[in-house]
C-alpha atoms as a PDB file:
ATOM      1  CA  ARG A   1       8.870  -8.499  12.168  1.00  0.00           C
ATOM      2  CA  PRO A   2       9.554  -9.316  15.801  1.00  0.00           C
ATOM      3  CA  THR A   3      13.254  -9.936  15.109  1.00  0.00           C
ATOM      4  CA  TRP A   4      13.789  -6.219  14.439  1.00  0.00           C
ATOM      5  CA  ASN A   5      12.905  -5.044  17.918  1.00  0.00           C
ATOM      6  CA  VAL A   6      10.608  -7.101  20.125  1.00  0.00           C
ATOM      7  CA  SER A   7       9.556  -4.280  22.433  1.00  0.00           C
ATOM      8  CA  SER A   8       8.556  -1.676  19.862  1.00  0.00           C
ATOM      9  CA  SER A   9       8.875  -3.292  16.424  1.00  0.00           C
ATOM     10  CA  LEU A  10      11.139  -0.573  15.053  1.00  0.00           C
ATOM     11  CA  PHE A  11      12.535  -0.721  11.556  1.00  0.00           C
ATOM     12  CA  ALA A  12      15.423   1.268  10.104  1.00  0.00           C
ATOM     13  CA  THR A  13      17.049   1.384   6.689  1.00  0.00           C
ATOM     14  CA  ASP A  14      19.444   3.539   4.673  1.00  0.00           C
ATOM     15  CA  PHE A  15      18.799   5.629   1.592  1.00  0.00           C
ATOM     16  CA  ARG A  16      21.900   6.599  -0.290  1.00  0.00           C
ATOM     17  CA  PRO A  17      21.889   8.963  -3.304  1.00  0.00           C
ATOM     18  CA  ALA A  18      24.245   6.652  -5.230  1.00  0.00           C
ATOM     19  CA  LEU A  19      21.372   4.198  -5.682  1.00  0.00           C
ATOM     20  CA  GLY A  20      20.056   5.998  -8.767  1.00  0.00           C
ATOM     21  CA  ASP A  21      16.993   8.198  -9.214  1.00  0.00           C
ATOM     22  CA  GLY A  22      15.187   6.707  -6.243  1.00  0.00           C
ATOM     23  CA  GLN A  23      14.214   3.755  -4.099  1.00  0.00           C
ATOM     24  CA  VAL A  24      10.939   2.127  -3.090  1.00  0.00           C
ATOM     25  CA  TRP A  25      10.348   0.240   0.146  1.00  0.00           C
ATOM     26  CA  GLU A  26       7.154  -1.737   0.596  1.00  0.00           C
ATOM     27  CA  PHE A  27       6.287  -2.719   4.152  1.00  0.00           C
ATOM     28  CA  ASP A  28       3.376  -3.775   6.347  1.00  0.00           C
ATOM     29  CA  VAL A  29       2.286  -2.295   9.652  1.00  0.00           C
ATOM     30  CA  ARG A  30       0.606  -4.699  12.042  1.00  0.00           C
ATOM     31  CA  ASN A  31      -1.812  -3.390  14.664  1.00  0.00           C
ATOM     32  CA  ASP A  32      -3.855  -6.142  16.305  1.00  0.00           C
ATOM     33  CA  ARG A  33      -6.016  -3.574  18.103  1.00  0.00           C
ATOM     34  CA  VAL A  34      -7.157  -1.996  14.803  1.00  0.00           C
ATOM     35  CA  SER A  35      -6.779   1.461  16.304  1.00  0.00           C
ATOM     36  CA  LYS A  36      -5.134   4.757  15.454  1.00  0.00           C
ATOM     37  CA  ALA A  37      -1.455   4.496  14.585  1.00  0.00           C
ATOM     38  CA  LYS A  38       1.465   6.675  13.562  1.00  0.00           C
ATOM     39  CA  ILE A  39       4.471   6.243  11.296  1.00  0.00           C
ATOM     40  CA  ARG A  40       7.380   8.583  12.009  1.00  0.00           C
ATOM     41  CA  ILE A  41      10.283   9.034   9.588  1.00  0.00           C
ATOM     42  CA  VAL A  42      13.482  10.208  11.310  1.00  0.00           C
ATOM     43  CA  GLY A  43      16.660  11.451   9.659  1.00  0.00           C
ATOM     44  CA  ILE A  44      14.880  13.212   6.778  1.00  0.00           C
ATOM     45  CA  ASP A  45      17.300  16.133   7.087  1.00  0.00           C
ATOM     46  CA  GLN A  46      20.122  13.750   6.094  1.00  0.00           C
ATOM     47  CA  ILE A  47      18.499  12.895   2.754  1.00  0.00           C
ATOM     48  CA  PRO A  48      19.708  15.219  -0.027  1.00  0.00           C
ATOM     49  CA  ALA A  49      17.273  18.115  -0.596  1.00  0.00           C
ATOM     50  CA  HIS A  50      16.743  17.267  -4.283  1.00  0.00           C
ATOM     51  CA  ASN A  51      15.069  13.991  -3.223  1.00  0.00           C
ATOM     52  CA  ALA A  52      11.400  13.956  -2.244  1.00  0.00           C
ATOM     53  CA  ILE A  53      10.094  11.566   0.423  1.00  0.00           C
ATOM     54  CA  VAL A  54       6.583  10.202  -0.052  1.00  0.00           C
ATOM     55  CA  LEU A  55       4.633   7.704   2.024  1.00  0.00           C
ATOM     56  CA  VAL A  56       1.706   5.875   0.438  1.00  0.00           C
ATOM     57  CA  ASN A  57      -0.912   4.087   2.520  1.00  0.00           C
ATOM     58  CA  ARG A  58      -2.022   1.342   0.104  1.00  0.00           C
ATOM     59  CA  GLN A  59      -5.576   1.566   1.485  1.00  0.00           C
ATOM     60  CA  ASN A  60      -5.614   5.316   0.788  1.00  0.00           C
ATOM     61  CA  SER A  61      -3.242   5.965  -2.056  1.00  0.00           C
ATOM     62  CA  VAL A  62      -3.068   9.757  -1.761  1.00  0.00           C
ATOM     63  CA  PRO A  63       0.660  10.301  -1.141  1.00  0.00           C
ATOM     64  CA  ALA A  64       1.878  12.020   2.031  1.00  0.00           C
ATOM     65  CA  ASP A  65       4.844  14.379   1.634  1.00  0.00           C
ATOM     66  CA  MET A  66       7.052  13.401   4.562  1.00  0.00           C
ATOM     67  CA  ARG A  67       9.284  16.470   4.142  1.00  0.00           C
ATOM     68  CA  GLN A  68       6.302  18.676   5.040  1.00  0.00           C
ATOM     69  CA  LYS A  69       5.323  16.522   8.017  1.00  0.00           C
ATOM     70  CA  PRO A  70       7.560  13.596   9.041  1.00  0.00           C
ATOM     71  CA  GLU A  71       4.692  11.852  10.874  1.00  0.00           C
ATOM     72  CA  TYR A  72       1.750  10.095   9.266  1.00  0.00           C
ATOM     73  CA  GLU A  73      -1.251   9.370  11.485  1.00  0.00           C
ATOM     74  CA  PHE A  74      -3.899   6.925  10.323  1.00  0.00           C
ATOM     75  CA  GLN A  75      -6.764   4.753  11.451  1.00  0.00           C
ATOM     76  CA  THR A  76      -6.016   1.102  10.838  1.00  0.00           C
ATOM     77  CA  VAL A  77      -8.778  -0.691   8.940  1.00  0.00           C
ATOM     78  CA  SER A  78      -7.383  -4.195   9.423  1.00  0.00           C
ATOM     79  CA  THR A  79      -4.749  -5.862  11.597  1.00  0.00           C
ATOM     80  CA  LYS A  80      -2.158  -5.593   8.796  1.00  0.00           C
ATOM     81  CA  MET A  81      -1.875  -2.609   6.479  1.00  0.00           C
ATOM     82  CA  ALA A  82       0.411  -2.178   3.494  1.00  0.00           C
ATOM     83  CA  PHE A  83       2.563   0.919   2.898  1.00  0.00           C
ATOM     84  CA  LYS A  84       5.092   2.106   0.377  1.00  0.00           C
ATOM     85  CA  LEU A  85       7.877   4.616   1.065  1.00  0.00           C
ATOM     86  CA  ILE A  86       9.287   6.274  -2.054  1.00  0.00           C
ATOM     87  CA  VAL A  87      12.437   8.375  -1.895  1.00  0.00           C
ATOM     88  CA  GLY A  88      13.976  10.008  -4.944  1.00  0.00           C
ATOM     89  CA  ARG A  89      13.762  12.630  -7.623  1.00  0.00           C
ATOM     90  CA  LYS A  90      10.326  14.072  -8.401  1.00  0.00           C
ATOM     91  CA  GLU A  91      10.158  12.331 -11.800  1.00  0.00           C
ATOM     92  CA  PHE A  92      10.956   8.963 -10.214  1.00  0.00           C
ATOM     93  CA  ILE A  93       8.255   9.436  -7.579  1.00  0.00           C
ATOM     94  CA  ALA A  94       5.685  10.526 -10.172  1.00  0.00           C
ATOM     95  CA  ASN A  95       6.410   7.369 -12.210  1.00  0.00           C
ATOM     96  CA  GLN A  96       6.084   5.152  -9.128  1.00  0.00           C
ATOM     97  CA  LEU A  97       2.801   6.772  -8.092  1.00  0.00           C
ATOM     98  CA  GLN A  98       1.420   6.393 -11.629  1.00  0.00           C
ATOM     99  CA  LYS A  99       1.970   2.623 -11.433  1.00  0.00           C
ATOM    100  CA  ASP A 100      -0.409   2.367  -8.481  1.00  0.00           C
ATOM    101  CA  LEU A 101      -3.331   4.282  -9.979  1.00  0.00           C
ATOM    102  CA  PRO A 102      -6.411   2.132 -10.617  1.00  0.00           C
ATOM    103  CA  ALA A 103      -7.448   1.510 -14.233  1.00  0.00           C
ATOM    104  CA  GLU A 104     -11.199   1.648 -13.522  1.00  0.00           C
ATOM    105  CA  PHE A 105     -13.758   2.662 -10.928  1.00  0.00           C
ATOM    106  CA  ARG A 106     -14.081  -0.121  -8.386  1.00  0.00           C
ATOM    107  CA  LEU A 107     -16.015  -0.844  -5.202  1.00  0.00           C
ATOM    108  CA  GLU A 108     -14.556  -3.715  -3.172  1.00  0.00           C
ATOM    109  CA  GLN A 109     -16.310  -6.101  -0.800  1.00  0.00           C
ATOM    110  CA  ASN A 110     -16.446  -4.730   2.730  1.00  0.00           C
ATOM    111  CA  TYR A 111     -14.136  -6.277   5.338  1.00  0.00           C
ATOM    112  CA  PRO A 112     -14.816  -7.870   7.728  1.00  0.00           C
ATOM    113  CA  ASN A 113     -18.130  -9.245   6.597  1.00  0.00           C
ATOM    114  CA  PRO A 114     -20.160  -9.927   8.653  1.00  0.00           C
ATOM    115  CA  PHE A 115     -18.982  -7.099  10.877  1.00  0.00           C
ATOM    116  CA  ASN A 116     -19.275  -6.003  14.449  1.00  0.00           C
ATOM    117  CA  PRO A 117     -19.047  -3.135  15.319  1.00  0.00           C
ATOM    118  CA  SER A 118     -17.594  -1.658  12.102  1.00  0.00           C
ATOM    119  CA  THR A 119     -16.501  -2.551   8.589  1.00  0.00           C
ATOM    120  CA  SER A 120     -14.064  -1.123   6.019  1.00  0.00           C
ATOM    121  CA  ILE A 121     -15.058  -0.361   2.441  1.00  0.00           C
ATOM    122  CA  GLU A 122     -12.422   0.217  -0.217  1.00  0.00           C
ATOM    123  CA  PHE A 123     -13.083   2.000  -3.518  1.00  0.00           C
ATOM    124  CA  ALA A 124     -10.914   3.023  -6.449  1.00  0.00           C
ATOM    125  CA  VAL A 125     -11.106   6.167  -8.586  1.00  0.00           C
ATOM    126  CA  PRO A 126      -9.086   6.052 -11.871  1.00  0.00           C
ATOM    127  CA  ARG A 127      -9.239   9.822 -12.480  1.00  0.00           C
ATOM    128  CA  ASP A 128     -10.299  12.933 -10.567  1.00  0.00           C
ATOM    129  CA  ALA A 129     -14.059  12.595 -10.068  1.00  0.00           C
ATOM    130  CA  GLU A 130     -17.046  13.381  -7.880  1.00  0.00           C
ATOM    131  CA  VAL A 131     -17.795  10.384  -5.656  1.00  0.00           C
ATOM    132  CA  ARG A 132     -20.721   9.622  -3.378  1.00  0.00           C
ATOM    133  CA  LEU A 133     -20.572   6.443  -1.312  1.00  0.00           C
ATOM    134  CA  GLU A 134     -23.859   5.458   0.345  1.00  0.00           C
ATOM    135  CA  ILE A 135     -25.105   2.570   2.429  1.00  0.00           C
ATOM    136  CA  VAL A 136     -28.499   1.405   1.182  1.00  0.00           C
ATOM    137  CA  SER A 137     -30.774  -1.185   2.803  1.00  0.00           C
ATOM    138  CA  VAL A 138     -32.145  -4.136   0.814  1.00  0.00           C
ATOM    139  CA  LEU A 139     -35.385  -2.110   0.607  1.00  0.00           C
ATOM    140  CA  GLY A 140     -33.543   0.673  -1.221  1.00  0.00           C
ATOM    141  CA  GLU A 141     -33.608   3.108   1.706  1.00  0.00           C
ATOM    142  CA  ARG A 142     -30.557   5.315   2.230  1.00  0.00           C
ATOM    143  CA  VAL A 143     -29.016   4.354   5.565  1.00  0.00           C
ATOM    144  CA  ALA A 144     -25.885   6.542   5.526  1.00  0.00           C
ATOM    145  CA  VAL A 145     -23.705   8.680   3.282  1.00  0.00           C
ATOM    146  CA  LEU A 146     -20.128   7.614   4.001  1.00  0.00           C
ATOM    147  CA  SER A 147     -18.299   9.891   1.648  1.00  0.00           C
ATOM    148  CA  GLU A 148     -19.159  12.624  -0.793  1.00  0.00           C
ATOM    149  CA  GLY A 149     -16.958  15.003  -2.740  1.00  0.00           C
ATOM    150  CA  ARG A 150     -14.210  15.348  -5.294  1.00  0.00           C
ATOM    151  CA  TYR A 151     -11.494  12.686  -5.158  1.00  0.00           C
ATOM    152  CA  GLN A 152      -8.116  12.519  -6.848  1.00  0.00           C
ATOM    153  CA  ALA A 153      -7.260   9.356  -8.750  1.00  0.00           C
ATOM    154  CA  GLY A 154      -6.359   6.661  -6.252  1.00  0.00           C
ATOM    155  CA  THR A 155      -7.598   4.055  -3.804  1.00  0.00           C
ATOM    156  CA  TYR A 156      -9.540   4.973  -0.668  1.00  0.00           C
ATOM    157  CA  THR A 157     -10.897   3.146   2.374  1.00  0.00           C
ATOM    158  CA  VAL A 158     -13.701   4.337   4.639  1.00  0.00           C
ATOM    159  CA  VAL A 159     -14.822   2.764   7.904  1.00  0.00           C
ATOM    160  CA  TRP A 160     -18.520   2.457   8.712  1.00  0.00           C
ATOM    161  CA  SER A 161     -20.156   1.721  12.032  1.00  0.00           C
ATOM    162  CA  PRO A 162     -23.923   1.222  11.807  1.00  0.00           C
ATOM    163  CA  THR A 163     -24.458   4.028  14.335  1.00  0.00           C
ATOM    164  CA  ASP A 164     -22.527   6.613  12.251  1.00  0.00           C
ATOM    165  CA  GLY A 165     -24.684   9.548  11.187  1.00  0.00           C
ATOM    166  CA  SER A 166     -27.824   8.232  12.858  1.00  0.00           C
ATOM    167  CA  LYS A 167     -29.494   9.535  15.978  1.00  0.00           C
ATOM    168  CA  THR A 168     -31.156   6.199  16.675  1.00  0.00           C
ATOM    169  CA  GLY A 169     -28.488   3.877  15.277  1.00  0.00           C
ATOM    170  CA  ASN A 170     -28.977   1.174  12.670  1.00  0.00           C
ATOM    171  CA  ALA A 171     -29.609  -2.411  13.520  1.00  0.00           C
ATOM    172  CA  SER A 172     -27.290  -5.031  12.131  1.00  0.00           C
ATOM    173  CA  GLY A 173     -28.623  -6.563   8.957  1.00  0.00           C
ATOM    174  CA  VAL A 174     -28.122  -6.716   5.233  1.00  0.00           C
ATOM    175  CA  TYR A 175     -27.116  -3.450   3.541  1.00  0.00           C
END
């Protein structure tokens, strides 16, 4: 919101232990360049030690423990990305994180579509599972393997550029 601080778009808020078992702040980060970005949480040492501090990138729901590292670096996948900051007791945080877990496996439509030079693909995993995400041409030929491995329950986003993983590059087209 430009009214916070026009030059650097800073945002600050208070967390006070008298507010119960915890608090949740949902916010958006806007980056018109769709480039790498960083969120830094300052003043963590002033939050009582019995409270955990977790940041959740809504496009990649694996929580980041901000007490371990007070900076979260990420690649933006759209001009506006949603985040959630959860501060509180471990039980409170676990309950909040449980609310965001997907109920079923899901593969979302890529964005933007059509794309140039890259596109973002979101997928959801309702429980720990082996996942392999491939790009396949309309002829059934494997074009690229975007992701492969064991994933925790959550939502994930990968970015694909048609030249990724190819020595010759892939022409634009239907995949």
